[in-house]
Short mmCIF file of C-alpha atoms in Angstrom, two decimals:
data_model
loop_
_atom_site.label_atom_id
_atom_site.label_comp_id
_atom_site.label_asym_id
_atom_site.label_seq_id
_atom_site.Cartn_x
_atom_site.Cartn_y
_atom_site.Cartn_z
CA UNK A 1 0.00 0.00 0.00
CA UNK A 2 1.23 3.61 -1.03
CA UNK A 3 -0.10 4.92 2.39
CA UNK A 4 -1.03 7.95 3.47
CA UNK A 5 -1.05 9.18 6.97
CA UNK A 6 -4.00 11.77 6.61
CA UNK A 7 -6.78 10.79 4.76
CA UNK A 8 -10.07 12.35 4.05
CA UNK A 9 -12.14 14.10 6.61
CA UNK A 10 -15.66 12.56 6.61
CA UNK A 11 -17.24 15.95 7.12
CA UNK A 12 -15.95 17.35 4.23
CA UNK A 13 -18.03 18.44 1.21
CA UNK A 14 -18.15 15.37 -0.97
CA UNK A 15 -17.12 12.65 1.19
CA UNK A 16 -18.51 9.03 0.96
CA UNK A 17 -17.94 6.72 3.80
CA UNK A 18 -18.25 3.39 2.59
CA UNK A 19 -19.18 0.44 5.13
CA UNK A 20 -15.25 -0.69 5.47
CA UNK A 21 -14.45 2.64 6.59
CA UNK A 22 -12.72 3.52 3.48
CA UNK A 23 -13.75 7.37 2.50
CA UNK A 24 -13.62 8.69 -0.92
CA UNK A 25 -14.47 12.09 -1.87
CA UNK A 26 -16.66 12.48 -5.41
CA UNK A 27 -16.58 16.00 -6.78
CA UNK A 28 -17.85 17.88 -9.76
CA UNK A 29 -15.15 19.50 -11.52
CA UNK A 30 -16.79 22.05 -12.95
CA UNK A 31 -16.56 23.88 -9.38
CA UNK A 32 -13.04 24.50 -8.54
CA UNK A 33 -11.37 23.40 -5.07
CA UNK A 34 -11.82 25.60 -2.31
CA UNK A 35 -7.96 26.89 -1.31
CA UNK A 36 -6.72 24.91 1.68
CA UNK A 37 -8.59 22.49 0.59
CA UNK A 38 -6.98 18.60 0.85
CA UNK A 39 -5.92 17.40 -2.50
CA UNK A 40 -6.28 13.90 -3.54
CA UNK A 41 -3.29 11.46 -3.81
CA UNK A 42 -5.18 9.78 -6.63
CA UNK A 43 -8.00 11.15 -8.41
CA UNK A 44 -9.89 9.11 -11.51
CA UNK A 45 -11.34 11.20 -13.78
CA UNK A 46 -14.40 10.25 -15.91
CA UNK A 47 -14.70 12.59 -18.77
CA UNK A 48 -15.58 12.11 -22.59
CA UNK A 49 -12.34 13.71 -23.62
CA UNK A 50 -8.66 13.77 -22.05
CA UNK A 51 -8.70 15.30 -18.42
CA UNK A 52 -6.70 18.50 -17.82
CA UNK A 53 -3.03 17.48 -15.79
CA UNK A 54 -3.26 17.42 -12.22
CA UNK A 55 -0.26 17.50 -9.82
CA UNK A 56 -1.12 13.96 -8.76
CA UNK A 57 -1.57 10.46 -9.24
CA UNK A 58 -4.69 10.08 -11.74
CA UNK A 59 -6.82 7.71 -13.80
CA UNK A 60 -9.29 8.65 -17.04
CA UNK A 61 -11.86 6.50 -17.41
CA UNK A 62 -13.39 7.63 -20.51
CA UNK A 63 -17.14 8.22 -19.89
CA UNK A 64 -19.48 10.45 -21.96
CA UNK A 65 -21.64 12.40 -19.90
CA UNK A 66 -25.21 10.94 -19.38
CA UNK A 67 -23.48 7.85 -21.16
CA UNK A 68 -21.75 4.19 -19.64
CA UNK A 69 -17.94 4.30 -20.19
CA UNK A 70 -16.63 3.62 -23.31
CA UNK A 71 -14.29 0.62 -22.20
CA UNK A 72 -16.25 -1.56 -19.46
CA UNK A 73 -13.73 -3.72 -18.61
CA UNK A 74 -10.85 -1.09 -17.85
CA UNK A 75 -13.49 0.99 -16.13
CA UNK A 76 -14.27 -2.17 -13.47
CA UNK A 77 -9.77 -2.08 -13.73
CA UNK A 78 -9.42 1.53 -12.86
CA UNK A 79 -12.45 1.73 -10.04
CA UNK A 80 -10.99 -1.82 -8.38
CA UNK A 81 -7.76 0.36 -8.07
CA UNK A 82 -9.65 2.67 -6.83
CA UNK A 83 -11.37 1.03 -4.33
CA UNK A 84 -7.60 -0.60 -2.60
CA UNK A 85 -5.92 2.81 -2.81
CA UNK A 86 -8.87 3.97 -0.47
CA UNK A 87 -7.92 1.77 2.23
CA UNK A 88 -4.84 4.06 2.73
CA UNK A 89 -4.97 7.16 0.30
CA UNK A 90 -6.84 10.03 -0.71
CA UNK A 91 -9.04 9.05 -3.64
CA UNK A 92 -11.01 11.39 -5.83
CA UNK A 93 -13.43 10.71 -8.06
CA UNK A 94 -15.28 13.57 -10.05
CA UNK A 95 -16.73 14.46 -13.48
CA UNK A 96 -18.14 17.51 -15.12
CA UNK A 97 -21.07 17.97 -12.69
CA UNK A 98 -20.21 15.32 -9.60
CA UNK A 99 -23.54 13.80 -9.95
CA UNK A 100 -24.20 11.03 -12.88
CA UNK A 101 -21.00 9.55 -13.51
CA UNK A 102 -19.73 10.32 -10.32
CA UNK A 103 -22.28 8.46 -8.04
CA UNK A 104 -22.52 5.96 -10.77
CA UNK A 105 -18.96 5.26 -9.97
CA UNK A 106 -19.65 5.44 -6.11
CA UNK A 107 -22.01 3.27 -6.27
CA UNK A 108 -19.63 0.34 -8.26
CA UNK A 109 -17.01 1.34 -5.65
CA UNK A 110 -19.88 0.49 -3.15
CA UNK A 111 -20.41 -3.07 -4.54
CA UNK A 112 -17.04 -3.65 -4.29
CA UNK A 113 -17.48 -2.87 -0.44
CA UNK A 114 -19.72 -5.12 0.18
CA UNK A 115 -22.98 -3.08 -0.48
CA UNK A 116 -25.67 -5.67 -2.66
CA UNK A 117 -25.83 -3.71 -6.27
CA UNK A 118 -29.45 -3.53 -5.77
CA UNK A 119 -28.83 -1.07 -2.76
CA UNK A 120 -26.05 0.53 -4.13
CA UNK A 121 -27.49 3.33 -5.93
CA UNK A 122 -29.52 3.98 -3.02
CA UNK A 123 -26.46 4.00 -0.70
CA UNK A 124 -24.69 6.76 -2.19
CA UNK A 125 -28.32 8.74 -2.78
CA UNK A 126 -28.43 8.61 1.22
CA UNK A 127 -24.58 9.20 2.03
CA UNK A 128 -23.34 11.40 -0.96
CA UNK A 129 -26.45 13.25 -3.10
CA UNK A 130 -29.46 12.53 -3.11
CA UNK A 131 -29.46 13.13 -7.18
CA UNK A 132 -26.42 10.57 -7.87
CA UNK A 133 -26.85 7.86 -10.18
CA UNK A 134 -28.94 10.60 -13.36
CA UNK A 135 -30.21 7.74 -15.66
CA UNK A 136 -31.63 4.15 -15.53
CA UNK A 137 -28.93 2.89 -18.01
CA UNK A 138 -26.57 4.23 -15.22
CA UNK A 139 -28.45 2.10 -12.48
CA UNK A 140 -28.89 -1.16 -14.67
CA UNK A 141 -24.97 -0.75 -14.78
CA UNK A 142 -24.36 -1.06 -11.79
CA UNK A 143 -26.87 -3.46 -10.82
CA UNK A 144 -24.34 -5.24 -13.53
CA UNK A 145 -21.40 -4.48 -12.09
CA UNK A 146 -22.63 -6.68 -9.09
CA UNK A 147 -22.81 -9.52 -11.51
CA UNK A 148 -19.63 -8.90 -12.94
CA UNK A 149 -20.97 -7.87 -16.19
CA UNK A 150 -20.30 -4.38 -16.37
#
């Protein structure tokens, strides 16, 4: 593990405490950090096009907004990584808005926790926003993603 000795603090805007403990802020990147805000030791970005450079560990997963991402299989890749760097490390995930893709990708990083995929989307409605998860092709995928199909 990479480690981290300071990791998220679960009152801060955006943070998701998953049932392990692990914490992982989702953001919409459209609104800037706040200054003195923490910065993420790994961020994964999931954007349509190329995400800007950020001065720290990060991951694209190429993901039209309102859309599934383009490449299933390296999505479930980069959110798995995702999910173990938590355990130890800052981890940010955002996209344009911090709502569809974002809690869409919560809510895999959920099932990976331990959360059943049926409950999932409703997991991160109740601990992140209570808009996450926008369309019901993003909620059949992860009811997928439980099943290993996504």
């Amino acid at each position: 593990m990479r480690g981290v000795t300071e990791l998220w603090n679960e009152s801060d805007a955006g943070v998701l405490r998953l049932p392990s403990g692990r914490l992982v802020r989702g953001r919409g990147l459209r609104r800037p950090l706040e200054p003195g805000a923490p910065v993420p030791t790994h961020g994964v970005y999931l954007l349509g096009r190329q995400p800007p450079e950020v001065p720290w560990e990060s991951g694209w997963i190429r993901w039209p907004d309102f859309r599934l991402p383009s490449d299933r299989a390296a999505a479930r890749a980069v959110l798995a990584d995702a999910w173990e760097r938590a355990a130890g490390e800052r981890v940010e995930i955002a996209c344009g808005g911090g709502r569809g893709r974002t809690g869409t990708a919560l809510a895999c990083l959920a099932v990976l926790d331990g959360v059943p995929a049926e409950e999932a989307v409703a997991y991160v409605r109740r601990h992140y926003d209570r808009h996450a998860v926008e369309t019901p092709w993003q909620r059949r995928y992860v009811r997928r993603f439980g099943e290993g199909r996504a």
